[in-house]
Structures are given as structure tokens and as C-alpha cells.
Amino acid sequence: MHTRWIETFGLPAFLRNAARLLFCGIISCLGVFHSNADQLVKFTSATFQPTPFQTRMARQRGEEPKIFPGVPIQGFLGRPAGDGPFPAVVLLHGCAGLGLREREAWSRRLSSWGYVVLAVDSFTTRGIRHTCNRLFSARVNDAYGALEFLTTLGFVDSRRVALMGFSAGGIAVLQAVQLGAAEALMKQKFQAAIAYYPSCSVTSGEMAVPTLILVGERDDWTPAAACRKMMEQRSGKGSPVKLIVYPDAPHAFDAENLKTGISSFGHFLQYNELAANRSFQDSHVFLSETLGHLRTLDVVAMGHFCDGTKSIRNRRF
């Protein structure tokens, strides 16, 4: 189905802005979109049972196999208007903790596309400030704990849940869905995964679910070269993996609060509007294809209009 769009570009700027405000106000009254992920929820990270190999080795040493229990964590839940059941997306923040990008911008964007959103806060209950100088493997447990929590909600279709993460959260995404790793131990399964500018050196590239990796060509923290190398070395096992590299885009290219670039832990971070908008379109199409969501792009176009970003034109899925 082709996107239908309200053309306002021939109008003076003040009339375009007025038209957009009026349009978004009408849509809000009709309940097409939902607000930010503003409901605080508490749940437990996933419990990891020992693998058969770990069990065998422990018993050979005369020990009982260790179970790694979950710990209390929290998150923020957003949802579209209506009864559902809706597909859902679990969001994993970067190494600096849960911010406005995940809790507000992405949660609003995804719920406008028709998805329940759970933005996981992995740090607050653990008393962690940041993990930008180290890997934090417990994020994988948090992802599956969030998935288990979503399965208890009647308005969520537990058969259609994707995992999305940013930077360190993107690393956790790749680790969570790597074929034969943590996912093999879990009863509940994600159906798709999106990793924004992850370090691709942490994974073999064999994924248990369809995976989309989005990186910037100018990223000096998680270089695109590492992801290209991973793609070249993939054996072909598992599910399809797609890599998209955006020209001229640095790390955190989707973070609109970074219009003025900054240095963080020796790396350059800056918003890139073109790359950000392209990534939103690529993410939406990917989620629509992998989760089988039937919402039309007419609604998506309206969501971008109210979000201040560009529309998707003449795209089919």
C-alpha cells in the first residue's frame, strides 16, 4: 500500500507549522498515538540455568551446578491506544544509562508504529552510574527478564517481540540472540533484533533470529569496519543478518540531543539527521517484515509528521 501524505511544503513556514500542530492535535484526540513510556514497572532479570556441559563439569568436580538467579530491575512501559494484543519491542540503553532517547524519543516512535515498548533500566536498581569502560554481560539477563515480563501482559502478543539496543545495548542485543548461546537456554524467544552501532567484534555473526545492524561510517567507537569483517566471516548458519552503514554518520547518530557533537571517553558522538531518519525507516520496515505487523504506513507517515522527522514515501511491505 502506498503512503498517503499531506503536502504542506508549498506553504509559508508559519502555515506549515500551524498545519502540523493542528494535525497532531487531532490525531492525539483520536487516540492514534500514545505518550512516552511513562509507566514505571518492576520485574526480575532472567535466571540462567547451567548448560548440560556446565552441569557435567561441575559434577565431575563433585560440585552442584550453579544457577544464576535473576535480580530486581525496572523499566518504563509504553503502549499504543487500544486493546491489542500488540507486538512489542524491548529497548536496551547504552553504557551511560537510560536516557531521553530510549525512554521518550524511541518509545514514542515505536508506540506510534503500533508496538508496546519496554525501555529497560539496567543500572538504577544496581546502583551503577555507567559501564562505558567495561562490558556488562548481565544486560543479556535483563533482556530476557524483560521478555518474560511482557509475556504476562494480556495486551502483548508474546509471539512477536523484538529486541533493540544502542551501543553497549546493541552489544547486548547481539550477545542475546547469538545462535547457540544465551538464547538456547531460554524458554521465551525474541523474534527479531536491531542493534544500533554495536561492537561487532563480540559476536560470530551467527544469529538465532533475523538481525539488523545499523552503524555509521564515521563511528570511531564501534567502527563499521568490524561489522563488515563480521559479515564477511559469517558461516551462513542461523537467521539472516543485514548490515547497513550510513555515510558520514558518527556514533550516536540518532540522538537528537547531540546536534552539537561531544567527546565521550575519547570518542566523538553527534546527531546526523539524514542517517537518523534513514535508520528510522529501515527499522520500521524491518520490524514490519519480521514481526508480521499489519499496520499501514499511512499511520507511520503521520507518526513521523508529528515526530518532526521526514516521511516514508511510496514504500511497500
mmCIF file of C-alpha atoms in Angstrom, residues 69-190:
data_model
loop_
_atom_site.group_PDB
_atom_site.id
_atom_site.type_symbol
_atom_site.label_atom_id
_atom_site.label_comp_id
_atom_site.label_asym_id
_atom_site.label_seq_id
_atom_site.Cartn_x
_atom_site.Cartn_y
_atom_site.Cartn_z
ATOM 1 C CA PRO A 69 19.328 -16.174 39.831
ATOM 2 C CA GLY A 70 17.725 -13.032 38.480
ATOM 3 C CA VAL A 71 17.940 -9.684 40.235
ATOM 4 C CA PRO A 72 15.326 -6.919 40.583
ATOM 5 C CA ILE A 73 15.411 -4.351 37.785
ATOM 6 C CA GLN A 74 12.988 -1.804 36.406
ATOM 7 C CA GLY A 75 11.863 -0.254 33.172
ATOM 8 C CA PHE A 76 9.348 2.092 31.592
ATOM 9 C CA LEU A 77 6.394 0.784 29.641
ATOM 10 C CA GLY A 78 4.571 2.462 26.768
ATOM 11 C CA ARG A 79 1.805 1.162 24.542
ATOM 12 C CA PRO A 80 -0.437 2.171 21.655
ATOM 13 C CA ALA A 81 -4.077 3.014 22.221
ATOM 14 C CA GLY A 82 -6.426 0.046 22.004
ATOM 15 C CA ASP A 83 -6.841 -3.396 23.487
ATOM 16 C CA GLY A 84 -4.222 -5.339 21.498
ATOM 17 C CA PRO A 85 -2.672 -7.770 21.575
ATOM 18 C CA PHE A 86 0.217 -5.777 20.096
ATOM 19 C CA PRO A 87 3.711 -6.798 19.034
ATOM 20 C CA ALA A 88 6.387 -5.414 21.331
ATOM 21 C CA VAL A 89 9.957 -4.139 21.407
ATOM 22 C CA VAL A 90 12.388 -4.357 24.332
ATOM 23 C CA LEU A 91 14.845 -1.416 24.370
ATOM 24 C CA LEU A 92 18.344 -1.655 25.870
ATOM 25 C CA HIS A 93 20.120 1.626 26.627
ATOM 26 C CA GLY A 94 23.786 2.454 26.089
ATOM 27 C CA CYS A 95 26.660 2.460 28.564
ATOM 28 C CA ALA A 96 25.658 5.802 30.124
ATOM 29 C CA GLY A 97 22.271 4.516 31.298
ATOM 30 C CA LEU A 98 18.648 5.027 30.344
ATOM 31 C CA GLY A 99 18.121 8.440 28.791
ATOM 32 C CA LEU A 100 15.558 10.511 26.935
ATOM 33 C CA ARG A 101 16.467 8.863 23.622
ATOM 34 C CA GLU A 102 15.143 5.474 24.714
ATOM 35 C CA ARG A 103 12.505 6.473 27.244
ATOM 36 C CA GLU A 104 10.943 9.290 25.216
ATOM 37 C CA ALA A 105 12.020 9.567 21.568
ATOM 38 C CA TRP A 106 12.225 5.881 20.689
ATOM 39 C CA SER A 107 9.344 4.853 22.929
ATOM 40 C CA ARG A 108 7.093 7.453 21.333
ATOM 41 C CA ARG A 109 8.245 6.479 17.853
ATOM 42 C CA LEU A 110 7.713 2.748 18.335
ATOM 43 C CA SER A 111 4.326 3.089 20.011
ATOM 44 C CA SER A 112 3.217 5.338 17.126
ATOM 45 C CA TRP A 113 4.118 2.432 14.840
ATOM 46 C CA GLY A 114 1.836 0.166 16.877
ATOM 47 C CA TYR A 115 4.288 -1.527 19.269
ATOM 48 C CA VAL A 116 4.298 -1.922 23.020
ATOM 49 C CA VAL A 117 7.665 -0.644 24.273
ATOM 50 C CA LEU A 118 9.600 -1.669 27.373
ATOM 51 C CA ALA A 119 12.661 0.536 27.927
ATOM 52 C CA VAL A 120 14.838 -1.414 30.353
ATOM 53 C CA ASP A 121 16.794 0.408 33.067
ATOM 54 C CA SER A 122 19.691 -1.901 33.885
ATOM 55 C CA PHE A 123 21.567 0.472 36.211
ATOM 56 C CA THR A 124 19.328 2.197 38.761
ATOM 57 C CA THR A 125 18.478 -0.800 40.953
ATOM 58 C CA ARG A 126 22.103 -1.967 40.794
ATOM 59 C CA GLY A 127 23.493 1.429 41.780
ATOM 60 C CA ILE A 128 25.551 1.636 38.588
ATOM 61 C CA ARG A 129 26.432 5.024 37.086
ATOM 62 C CA HIS A 130 27.870 3.824 33.770
ATOM 63 C CA THR A 131 29.701 0.909 32.154
ATOM 64 C CA CYS A 132 31.464 2.831 29.380
ATOM 65 C CA ASN A 133 34.854 1.435 30.389
ATOM 66 C CA ARG A 134 33.808 -2.225 30.535
ATOM 67 C CA LEU A 135 31.407 -4.829 29.205
ATOM 68 C CA PHE A 136 28.475 -5.731 31.440
ATOM 69 C CA SER A 137 27.236 -9.195 30.492
ATOM 70 C CA ALA A 138 24.218 -9.111 32.836
ATOM 71 C CA ARG A 139 22.434 -6.984 30.211
ATOM 72 C CA VAL A 140 21.566 -10.225 28.399
ATOM 73 C CA ASN A 141 19.772 -11.480 31.527
ATOM 74 C CA ASP A 142 17.895 -8.184 31.679
ATOM 75 C CA ALA A 143 16.736 -8.547 28.085
ATOM 76 C CA TYR A 144 15.232 -11.969 28.719
ATOM 77 C CA GLY A 145 13.756 -10.852 32.031
ATOM 78 C CA ALA A 146 12.001 -8.063 30.143
ATOM 79 C CA LEU A 147 10.738 -10.570 27.591
ATOM 80 C CA GLU A 148 9.370 -12.813 30.334
ATOM 81 C CA PHE A 149 7.645 -9.825 31.931
ATOM 82 C CA LEU A 150 5.996 -8.840 28.639
ATOM 83 C CA THR A 151 4.553 -12.345 28.242
ATOM 84 C CA THR A 152 2.492 -11.763 31.409
ATOM 85 C CA LEU A 153 0.686 -8.761 29.880
ATOM 86 C CA GLY A 154 -2.576 -9.537 28.129
ATOM 87 C CA PHE A 155 -2.185 -6.713 25.597
ATOM 88 C CA VAL A 156 1.164 -8.078 24.318
ATOM 89 C CA ASP A 157 1.456 -10.733 21.620
ATOM 90 C CA SER A 158 4.314 -12.749 23.125
ATOM 91 C CA ARG A 159 4.964 -14.445 19.779
ATOM 92 C CA ARG A 160 6.004 -11.113 18.253
ATOM 93 C CA VAL A 161 8.621 -9.421 20.411
ATOM 94 C CA ALA A 162 11.819 -7.849 19.102
ATOM 95 C CA LEU A 163 14.963 -6.731 20.923
ATOM 96 C CA MET A 164 16.608 -3.370 20.129
ATOM 97 C CA GLY A 165 19.686 -1.780 21.695
ATOM 98 C CA PHE A 166 22.083 1.130 21.308
ATOM 99 C CA SER A 167 25.892 0.994 21.556
ATOM 100 C CA ALA A 168 26.553 -1.151 24.667
ATOM 101 C CA GLY A 169 22.886 -2.094 24.494
ATOM 102 C CA GLY A 170 23.480 -3.095 20.882
ATOM 103 C CA ILE A 171 26.317 -5.344 22.026
ATOM 104 C CA ALA A 172 23.929 -6.977 24.496
ATOM 105 C CA VAL A 173 21.431 -7.470 21.661
ATOM 106 C CA LEU A 174 23.986 -9.380 19.575
ATOM 107 C CA GLN A 175 25.011 -11.486 22.563
ATOM 108 C CA ALA A 176 21.394 -12.210 23.479
ATOM 109 C CA VAL A 177 20.440 -13.588 20.064
ATOM 110 C CA GLN A 178 23.713 -15.237 19.057
ATOM 111 C CA LEU A 179 22.979 -18.727 17.818
ATOM 112 C CA GLY A 180 23.556 -21.419 20.442
ATOM 113 C CA ALA A 181 24.460 -19.001 23.246
ATOM 114 C CA ALA A 182 22.117 -17.468 25.837
ATOM 115 C CA GLU A 183 19.082 -17.812 23.578
ATOM 116 C CA ALA A 184 19.452 -21.591 23.586
ATOM 117 C CA LEU A 185 18.914 -21.647 27.365
ATOM 118 C CA MET A 186 15.761 -19.560 27.327
ATOM 119 C CA LYS A 187 12.187 -20.762 27.079
ATOM 120 C CA GLN A 188 10.916 -17.448 25.721
ATOM 121 C CA LYS A 189 12.456 -16.321 22.434
ATOM 122 C CA PHE A 190 12.794 -12.999 20.661
#
